[in-house]
């Protein structure tokens, strides 16, 4: 396991890990106090609007140990394995007992299909315990006309939240929520500074816990814990070893990073939504409230699922340079092949700049099902260690 004793000795880290390991606890406490919980599927559901509506936003995640009894009735096996596991919880009644409402953004094509399947399922089986669903149909191209349409789409989502909350959501409430989220992002960026630079004091698995806990708890409480763990981490031992950047399939737990770091590599960054992409742009309080929400989500760093190849090449180069990585690990699961369209040109760009890389494709989920993974990682680490660290 890559989480070190020094991290486990931090009370703040222990609290974050408790949330990360027991992801329904904070939502259950919120609901017990009379609050409403908004489940999120996709990574472009605005937290600012949910918080302004008085709701706790939480991410829908996959349970690798849950049999896919209901999913096998409705979804083809060509759906991404993680999404199939998420779908199971949405249709077997699990999520209905944990969240009040569900918001789905069109962050990936497969998530759009999940929304369509859920909508049809509710039509033909109205008693199926699926939470009420809102769909956010973003346009991800960055033109003024598309921004105007996205503002219309976000207003529609705001109106749905108002209906669910039973009250109007004012611009000042959105601004206050935006400020709260900005403080959280600033705290996460300060934490991330200890992952790279001259001295690396926070490992990749530790960072996943710190960042991931924020997907399941109240923002202000998360910010306080992140600030404290960052102060604690300033005294943690320096991590040595070749520094690598991760890109590819979302990692909802630390399993893959544990294996990467067991090979002697140090994960100093990633461009995934369960990682550092979550805090790369703030809500701009100088803009009108709805436009600020749109700009925060529309103008983030380019994701693999909604960008051109050229945009993704430039985005990865920027992220690798910012993290100070000497190598890149590409990793995709079975049936999650969109990112592979970008990889040939991304690899060529990395090679031209002397950045080493290794690719894992068509991987089985969960990660422990891949028998040769550790051996290949060890060989990659050995090759990197042949140079300067």
CSV table of C-alpha atoms in Angstrom, one decimal:
chain,number,residue,atom,x,y,z
A,1,UNK,CA,0.0,0.0,0.0
A,2,UNK,CA,1.4,3.4,-1.0
A,3,UNK,CA,-0.2,5.5,1.7
A,4,UNK,CA,2.7,6.0,4.2
A,5,UNK,CA,2.6,5.9,8.0
A,6,UNK,CA,3.4,9.7,8.1
A,7,UNK,CA,0.1,10.4,6.3
A,8,UNK,CA,-1.9,8.0,8.5
A,9,UNK,CA,-0.5,9.8,11.6
A,10,UNK,CA,-2.1,13.0,10.4
A,11,UNK,CA,-5.6,13.5,12.0
A,12,UNK,CA,-6.7,15.5,8.9
A,13,UNK,CA,-5.6,12.8,6.5
A,14,UNK,CA,-7.3,10.2,8.7
A,15,UNK,CA,-10.5,12.2,8.5
A,16,UNK,CA,-10.3,12.5,4.7
A,17,UNK,CA,-9.5,8.8,4.3
A,18,UNK,CA,-12.5,7.9,6.4
A,19,UNK,CA,-14.7,9.9,4.0
A,20,UNK,CA,-12.9,8.4,1.0
A,21,UNK,CA,-13.4,4.8,2.4
A,22,UNK,CA,-17.0,5.3,3.6
A,23,UNK,CA,-18.4,7.4,0.8
A,24,UNK,CA,-22.0,7.4,1.9
A,25,UNK,CA,-21.4,8.5,5.4
A,26,UNK,CA,-21.4,12.3,4.9
A,27,UNK,CA,-24.5,12.2,2.6
A,28,UNK,CA,-26.4,10.0,5.2
A,29,UNK,CA,-25.6,12.6,7.9
A,30,UNK,CA,-26.7,15.4,5.6
A,31,UNK,CA,-30.0,13.7,4.9
A,32,UNK,CA,-30.5,12.9,8.6
A,33,UNK,CA,-30.4,16.6,9.3
A,34,UNK,CA,-33.0,17.3,6.7
A,35,UNK,CA,-30.8,18.2,3.8
A,36,UNK,CA,-31.2,17.0,0.2
A,37,UNK,CA,-28.4,15.2,-1.7
A,38,UNK,CA,-27.7,15.6,-5.4
A,39,UNK,CA,-26.0,12.7,-7.1
A,40,UNK,CA,-23.7,13.5,-10.0
A,41,UNK,CA,-22.9,11.4,-13.0
A,42,UNK,CA,-20.4,13.0,-15.4
A,43,UNK,CA,-18.0,15.7,-14.4
A,44,UNK,CA,-19.7,18.9,-15.6
A,45,UNK,CA,-22.5,19.2,-13.1
A,46,UNK,CA,-22.0,22.6,-11.5
A,47,UNK,CA,-21.4,22.2,-7.7
A,48,UNK,CA,-22.0,25.9,-7.4
A,49,UNK,CA,-25.7,25.6,-8.3
A,50,UNK,CA,-26.3,22.5,-6.2
A,51,UNK,CA,-24.7,24.2,-3.1
A,52,UNK,CA,-26.7,27.4,-3.8
A,53,UNK,CA,-29.8,25.3,-3.8
A,54,UNK,CA,-28.9,24.0,-0.3
A,55,UNK,CA,-28.0,20.5,-1.6
A,56,UNK,CA,-24.9,18.4,-1.0
A,57,UNK,CA,-23.4,17.3,-4.4
A,58,UNK,CA,-21.9,13.8,-4.4
A,59,UNK,CA,-20.3,11.7,-7.2
A,60,UNK,CA,-21.8,8.4,-8.3
A,61,UNK,CA,-19.1,5.8,-8.2
A,62,UNK,CA,-18.7,2.1,-9.1
A,63,UNK,CA,-18.7,-0.7,-6.7
A,64,UNK,CA,-16.4,-3.5,-8.1
A,65,UNK,CA,-17.8,-6.1,-5.7
A,66,UNK,CA,-21.5,-5.7,-6.6
A,67,UNK,CA,-23.0,-8.3,-8.9
A,68,UNK,CA,-24.4,-6.6,-12.0
A,69,UNK,CA,-27.8,-8.4,-11.8
A,70,UNK,CA,-29.9,-5.5,-13.0
A,71,UNK,CA,-27.4,-4.0,-15.4
A,72,UNK,CA,-27.1,-7.3,-17.3
A,73,UNK,CA,-30.8,-7.0,-18.1
A,74,UNK,CA,-30.5,-3.6,-19.8
A,75,UNK,CA,-26.9,-2.6,-20.8
A,76,UNK,CA,-24.7,-4.2,-23.5
A,77,UNK,CA,-21.4,-5.6,-22.3
A,78,UNK,CA,-19.7,-3.1,-24.6
A,79,UNK,CA,-20.4,-0.3,-22.1
A,80,UNK,CA,-17.4,0.7,-20.1
A,81,UNK,CA,-17.1,-1.6,-17.1
A,82,UNK,CA,-17.0,1.2,-14.6
A,83,UNK,CA,-20.1,2.8,-16.1
A,84,UNK,CA,-21.9,-0.6,-16.0
A,85,UNK,CA,-21.1,-0.8,-12.2
A,86,UNK,CA,-22.4,2.7,-11.7
A,87,UNK,CA,-25.6,1.9,-13.6
A,88,UNK,CA,-26.2,-1.1,-11.3
A,89,UNK,CA,-26.5,1.2,-8.3
A,90,UNK,CA,-28.8,3.6,-10.1
A,91,UNK,CA,-31.3,0.9,-11.1
A,92,UNK,CA,-31.2,-1.6,-8.2
A,93,UNK,CA,-32.4,0.9,-5.6
A,94,UNK,CA,-29.1,1.6,-3.9
A,95,UNK,CA,-28.8,5.2,-5.0
A,96,UNK,CA,-32.5,5.9,-4.4
A,97,UNK,CA,-31.8,5.2,-0.7
A,98,UNK,CA,-28.7,7.5,-0.7
A,99,UNK,CA,-29.5,10.5,-2.9
A,100,UNK,CA,-32.6,12.6,-3.5
A,101,UNK,CA,-32.0,13.7,-7.1
A,102,UNK,CA,-29.6,12.8,-9.9
A,103,UNK,CA,-27.9,15.2,-12.4
A,104,UNK,CA,-26.2,13.8,-15.5
A,105,UNK,CA,-23.9,15.9,-17.6
A,106,UNK,CA,-22.9,14.9,-21.2
A,107,UNK,CA,-19.3,14.7,-20.2
A,108,UNK,CA,-18.8,11.5,-22.2
A,109,UNK,CA,-20.8,9.7,-24.9
A,110,UNK,CA,-21.4,6.7,-22.7
A,111,UNK,CA,-22.9,8.8,-19.9
A,112,UNK,CA,-25.3,10.3,-22.5
A,113,UNK,CA,-26.4,6.8,-23.3
A,114,UNK,CA,-26.9,6.0,-19.6
A,115,UNK,CA,-29.2,9.0,-19.4
A,116,UNK,CA,-31.2,7.7,-22.4
A,117,UNK,CA,-31.4,4.2,-20.9
A,118,UNK,CA,-32.6,5.5,-17.5
A,119,UNK,CA,-35.2,7.7,-19.2
A,120,UNK,CA,-36.6,4.8,-21.2
A,121,UNK,CA,-36.4,2.5,-18.1
A,122,UNK,CA,-38.5,5.0,-16.1
A,123,UNK,CA,-41.0,5.1,-19.0
A,124,UNK,CA,-41.5,1.4,-19.3
A,125,UNK,CA,-41.0,0.5,-15.6
A,126,UNK,CA,-42.3,3.6,-13.7
A,127,UNK,CA,-42.0,1.8,-10.3
A,128,UNK,CA,-38.3,1.3,-10.8
A,129,UNK,CA,-36.5,3.1,-7.9
A,130,UNK,CA,-34.5,5.6,-10.0
A,131,UNK,CA,-34.1,9.1,-8.5
A,132,UNK,CA,-35.6,12.1,-10.4
A,133,UNK,CA,-33.1,13.0,-13.2
A,134,UNK,CA,-31.9,16.2,-14.7
A,135,UNK,CA,-29.7,16.2,-17.9
A,136,UNK,CA,-27.2,19.0,-18.6
A,137,UNK,CA,-26.6,19.1,-22.4
A,138,UNK,CA,-23.4,21.2,-22.7
A,139,UNK,CA,-21.8,22.4,-25.9
A,140,UNK,CA,-18.1,22.1,-25.4
A,141,UNK,CA,-16.9,24.1,-28.4
A,142,UNK,CA,-15.6,27.5,-27.3
A,143,UNK,CA,-17.5,30.1,-29.4
A,144,UNK,CA,-19.7,32.9,-28.3
A,145,UNK,CA,-22.9,31.4,-29.8
A,146,UNK,CA,-22.2,28.1,-28.0
A,147,UNK,CA,-21.5,30.0,-24.7
A,148,UNK,CA,-24.9,31.7,-25.1
A,149,UNK,CA,-26.6,28.3,-25.5
A,150,UNK,CA,-24.7,26.9,-22.5
A,151,UNK,CA,-26.0,29.8,-20.4
A,152,UNK,CA,-29.5,28.8,-21.5
A,153,UNK,CA,-28.8,25.2,-20.6
A,154,UNK,CA,-27.4,26.1,-17.1
A,155,UNK,CA,-30.5,28.3,-16.5
A,156,UNK,CA,-32.7,25.3,-17.3
A,157,UNK,CA,-30.7,23.2,-14.8
A,158,UNK,CA,-31.1,26.0,-12.2
A,159,UNK,CA,-34.8,26.0,-12.8
A,160,UNK,CA,-34.9,22.2,-12.2
A,161,UNK,CA,-33.0,22.7,-8.9
A,162,UNK,CA,-35.4,25.4,-7.9
A,163,UNK,CA,-38.3,23.0,-8.5
A,164,UNK,CA,-36.6,20.3,-6.4
A,165,UNK,CA,-35.6,22.8,-3.7
A,166,UNK,CA,-39.0,24.4,-3.6
A,167,UNK,CA,-37.5,27.9,-3.8
A,168,UNK,CA,-35.7,30.3,-6.1
A,169,UNK,CA,-32.0,30.4,-6.2
A,170,UNK,CA,-30.6,34.0,-6.2
A,171,UNK,CA,-27.5,35.3,-7.9
A,172,UNK,CA,-25.9,36.1,-4.6
A,173,UNK,CA,-26.4,32.6,-3.4
A,174,UNK,CA,-24.6,31.4,-6.6
A,175,UNK,CA,-21.8,33.8,-5.9
A,176,UNK,CA,-21.5,32.7,-2.3
A,177,UNK,CA,-21.3,29.1,-3.5
A,178,UNK,CA,-18.8,30.0,-6.1
A,179,UNK,CA,-16.6,31.7,-3.5
A,180,UNK,CA,-16.9,28.5,-1.3
A,181,UNK,CA,-15.8,26.3,-4.2
A,182,UNK,CA,-13.0,28.7,-5.1
A,183,UNK,CA,-11.6,28.4,-1.6
A,184,UNK,CA,-11.7,24.7,-1.9
A,185,UNK,CA,-9.9,24.7,-5.3
A,186,UNK,CA,-7.2,27.1,-3.9
A,187,UNK,CA,-6.7,24.7,-1.0
A,188,UNK,CA,-6.3,21.8,-3.4
A,189,UNK,CA,-3.8,23.7,-5.5
A,190,UNK,CA,-1.7,24.5,-2.4
A,191,UNK,CA,-1.8,20.8,-1.6
A,192,UNK,CA,-0.8,19.9,-5.1
A,193,UNK,CA,2.2,22.1,-4.9
A,194,UNK,CA,3.7,19.5,-2.5
A,195,UNK,CA,3.3,16.8,-5.3
A,196,UNK,CA,5.9,18.4,-7.6
A,197,UNK,CA,8.5,21.2,-7.6
A,198,UNK,CA,11.9,20.8,-5.8
A,199,UNK,CA,10.6,18.4,-3.1
A,200,UNK,CA,7.7,15.9,-3.4
A,201,UNK,CA,6.1,15.3,-0.1
A,202,UNK,CA,2.6,14.0,-1.1
A,203,UNK,CA,2.4,10.7,-3.1
A,204,UNK,CA,-0.1,10.0,-5.8
A,205,UNK,CA,-2.3,7.6,-3.7
A,206,UNK,CA,-2.3,10.1,-0.8
A,207,UNK,CA,-3.3,12.9,-3.2
A,208,UNK,CA,-6.2,10.7,-4.6
A,209,UNK,CA,-7.5,10.3,-1.1
A,210,UNK,CA,-7.2,14.0,-0.3
A,211,UNK,CA,-8.9,15.1,-3.6
A,212,UNK,CA,-11.4,12.3,-3.8
A,213,UNK,CA,-12.9,12.8,-0.4
A,214,UNK,CA,-14.1,16.2,-1.6
A,215,UNK,CA,-16.5,14.5,-4.0
A,216,UNK,CA,-18.5,13.1,-1.1
A,217,UNK,CA,-18.5,15.8,1.6
A,218,UNK,CA,-19.4,19.4,2.3
A,219,UNK,CA,-17.0,21.8,0.7
A,220,UNK,CA,-16.1,24.0,3.7
A,221,UNK,CA,-15.3,21.0,5.8
A,222,UNK,CA,-13.2,19.5,3.1
A,223,UNK,CA,-11.3,22.8,2.6
A,224,UNK,CA,-10.4,22.9,6.3
A,225,UNK,CA,-9.1,19.4,6.2
A,226,UNK,CA,-7.1,19.9,3.0
A,227,UNK,CA,-5.5,23.0,4.5
A,228,UNK,CA,-4.5,21.1,7.7
A,229,UNK,CA,-3.2,18.1,5.8
A,230,UNK,CA,-1.1,20.4,3.6
A,231,UNK,CA,0.5,21.9,6.7
A,232,UNK,CA,1.1,18.4,8.1
A,233,UNK,CA,2.6,17.2,4.8
A,234,UNK,CA,5.2,19.9,4.8
A,235,UNK,CA,6.9,17.8,7.4
A,236,UNK,CA,6.5,14.4,5.7
A,237,UNK,CA,9.6,12.7,4.2
A,238,UNK,CA,10.6,13.7,0.7
A,239,UNK,CA,9.6,11.1,-1.9
A,240,UNK,CA,12.4,10.1,-4.4
A,241,UNK,CA,12.1,8.2,-7.6
A,242,UNK,CA,11.3,8.9,-11.2
A,243,UNK,CA,8.4,11.3,-11.5
A,244,UNK,CA,5.5,10.3,-13.7
A,245,UNK,CA,2.2,11.8,-14.9
A,246,UNK,CA,-0.9,9.7,-15.3
A,247,UNK,CA,-3.5,10.1,-18.1
A,248,UNK,CA,-6.4,7.8,-19.2
A,249,UNK,CA,-9.2,6.0,-17.4
A,250,UNK,CA,-10.7,7.6,-14.3
A,251,UNK,CA,-9.3,6.0,-11.1
A,252,UNK,CA,-12.1,5.9,-8.5
A,253,UNK,CA,-9.7,4.3,-5.9
A,254,UNK,CA,-6.0,4.1,-5.3
A,255,UNK,CA,-5.5,0.6,-6.6
A,256,UNK,CA,-3.6,1.5,-9.8
A,257,UNK,CA,-1.5,4.3,-8.1
A,258,UNK,CA,-0.6,1.8,-5.3
A,259,UNK,CA,0.9,-0.5,-8.0
A,260,UNK,CA,2.7,2.4,-9.8
A,261,UNK,CA,4.3,3.6,-6.6
A,262,UNK,CA,5.2,0.1,-5.5
A,263,UNK,CA,7.3,0.0,-8.6
A,264,UNK,CA,9.3,2.9,-7.3
A,265,UNK,CA,7.7,5.6,-9.4
A,266,UNK,CA,6.2,8.9,-8.0
A,267,UNK,CA,2.9,10.1,-9.5
A,268,UNK,CA,3.1,13.8,-9.5
A,269,UNK,CA,-0.1,14.7,-11.4
A,270,UNK,CA,-2.9,13.5,-13.6
A,271,UNK,CA,-5.5,15.1,-15.9
A,272,UNK,CA,-8.5,13.0,-14.7
A,273,UNK,CA,-11.6,14.3,-13.0
A,274,UNK,CA,-10.9,12.2,-9.9
A,275,UNK,CA,-7.6,14.1,-9.7
A,276,UNK,CA,-6.2,17.4,-10.5
A,277,UNK,CA,-8.6,18.4,-13.3
A,278,UNK,CA,-11.2,19.2,-10.6
A,279,UNK,CA,-9.5,22.4,-9.5
A,280,UNK,CA,-7.9,23.8,-12.6
A,281,UNK,CA,-10.3,26.8,-13.0
A,282,UNK,CA,-12.2,29.1,-10.6
A,283,UNK,CA,-15.6,30.7,-10.6
A,284,UNK,CA,-15.0,34.3,-11.8
A,285,UNK,CA,-17.0,36.6,-9.4
A,286,UNK,CA,-16.6,39.6,-11.8
A,287,UNK,CA,-18.9,37.9,-14.3
A,288,UNK,CA,-22.7,37.6,-14.1
A,289,UNK,CA,-23.5,34.5,-12.0
A,290,UNK,CA,-24.7,32.2,-14.7
A,291,UNK,CA,-21.9,33.2,-17.1
A,292,UNK,CA,-19.4,32.6,-14.3
A,293,UNK,CA,-20.7,29.1,-13.9
A,294,UNK,CA,-20.6,28.4,-17.6
A,295,UNK,CA,-17.0,29.8,-18.0
A,296,UNK,CA,-15.8,27.7,-15.0
A,297,UNK,CA,-16.9,24.5,-16.6
A,298,UNK,CA,-16.6,25.3,-20.3
A,299,UNK,CA,-13.1,26.8,-20.2
A,300,UNK,CA,-11.4,24.1,-18.0
A,301,UNK,CA,-8.5,22.2,-19.4
A,302,UNK,CA,-9.5,20.0,-22.3
A,303,UNK,CA,-10.7,16.5,-21.4
A,304,UNK,CA,-10.1,13.4,-23.6
A,305,UNK,CA,-13.8,12.9,-24.2
A,306,UNK,CA,-14.8,16.4,-25.5
A,307,UNK,CA,-11.8,17.8,-27.2
A,308,UNK,CA,-9.8,17.5,-30.5
A,309,UNK,CA,-6.6,15.6,-30.8
A,310,UNK,CA,-4.6,18.8,-31.2
A,311,UNK,CA,-6.1,20.2,-28.0
A,312,UNK,CA,-5.4,17.1,-26.1
A,313,UNK,CA,-1.7,17.0,-27.3
A,314,UNK,CA,-1.2,20.6,-26.1
A,315,UNK,CA,-3.1,20.0,-22.8
A,316,UNK,CA,-1.0,16.9,-21.9
A,317,UNK,CA,2.2,18.7,-22.7
A,318,UNK,CA,1.2,21.6,-20.5
A,319,UNK,CA,0.2,19.3,-17.6
A,320,UNK,CA,3.4,17.2,-17.8
A,321,UNK,CA,5.6,20.3,-17.8
A,322,UNK,CA,3.7,21.9,-14.9
A,323,UNK,CA,4.1,18.7,-12.8
A,324,UNK,CA,7.7,18.3,-13.6
A,325,UNK,CA,7.2,14.7,-14.8
A,326,UNK,CA,9.8,12.7,-16.7
A,327,UNK,CA,7.5,10.0,-17.8
A,328,UNK,CA,3.8,9.5,-18.7
A,329,UNK,CA,1.6,6.5,-18.0
A,330,UNK,CA,-1.3,6.0,-20.5
A,331,UNK,CA,-4.0,3.6,-19.2
A,332,UNK,CA,-7.4,2.7,-20.7
A,333,UNK,CA,-9.9,0.1,-19.7
A,334,UNK,CA,-11.7,-2.2,-22.0
A,335,UNK,CA,-14.4,-0.4,-24.1
A,336,UNK,CA,-13.0,3.0,-22.9
A,337,UNK,CA,-11.0,3.8,-26.0
A,338,UNK,CA,-11.8,7.4,-26.8
A,339,UNK,CA,-8.5,8.6,-25.3
A,340,UNK,CA,-6.6,6.2,-27.6
A,341,UNK,CA,-7.4,8.5,-30.6
A,342,UNK,CA,-5.2,11.1,-29.0
A,343,UNK,CA,-2.3,8.9,-27.9
A,344,UNK,CA,-0.3,8.5,-31.1
A,345,UNK,CA,0.3,12.2,-31.4
A,346,UNK,CA,0.6,12.7,-27.7
A,347,UNK,CA,3.4,10.1,-27.6
A,348,UNK,CA,5.1,11.7,-30.5
A,349,UNK,CA,5.1,15.0,-28.8
A,350,UNK,CA,6.4,13.5,-25.6
A,351,UNK,CA,9.2,11.7,-27.4
A,352,UNK,CA,10.2,14.9,-29.2
A,353,UNK,CA,10.8,16.5,-25.8
A,354,UNK,CA,12.6,13.5,-24.2
A,355,UNK,CA,9.6,12.4,-22.0
A,356,UNK,CA,9.4,8.6,-21.6
A,357,UNK,CA,6.1,6.8,-21.7
A,358,UNK,CA,4.3,3.5,-21.3
A,359,UNK,CA,0.9,2.5,-22.5
A,360,UNK,CA,-1.6,0.1,-21.0
A,361,UNK,CA,-4.6,-0.5,-23.2
A,362,UNK,CA,-7.7,-2.7,-23.0
A,363,UNK,CA,-7.1,-3.2,-19.3
A,364,UNK,CA,-9.6,-5.2,-17.1
A,365,UNK,CA,-11.5,-3.6,-14.3
A,366,UNK,CA,-10.8,-3.6,-11.4
A,367,UNK,CA,-7.1,-3.2,-11.7
A,368,UNK,CA,-6.2,-6.4,-9.7
A,369,UNK,CA,-7.5,-8.5,-12.6
A,370,UNK,CA,-4.5,-7.5,-14.8
A,371,UNK,CA,-1.8,-10.1,-14.0
A,372,UNK,CA,1.2,-8.6,-15.9
A,373,UNK,CA,0.7,-5.0,-14.8
A,374,UNK,CA,3.2,-5.1,-12.0
A,375,UNK,CA,5.9,-6.7,-14.2
A,376,UNK,CA,5.5,-4.1,-17.0
A,377,UNK,CA,5.5,-1.2,-14.4
A,378,UNK,CA,8.6,-2.6,-12.8
A,379,UNK,CA,10.3,-2.7,-16.2
A,380,UNK,CA,9.3,0.9,-17.0
A,381,UNK,CA,10.5,2.1,-13.7
A,382,UNK,CA,13.8,0.3,-14.1
A,383,UNK,CA,14.3,2.0,-17.5
A,384,UNK,CA,13.5,5.4,-16.0
A,385,UNK,CA,15.9,4.8,-13.1
A,386,UNK,CA,18.7,4.4,-15.6
A,387,UNK,CA,18.6,8.1,-16.0
A,388,UNK,CA,18.7,11.0,-13.4
A,389,UNK,CA,15.9,11.3,-11.0
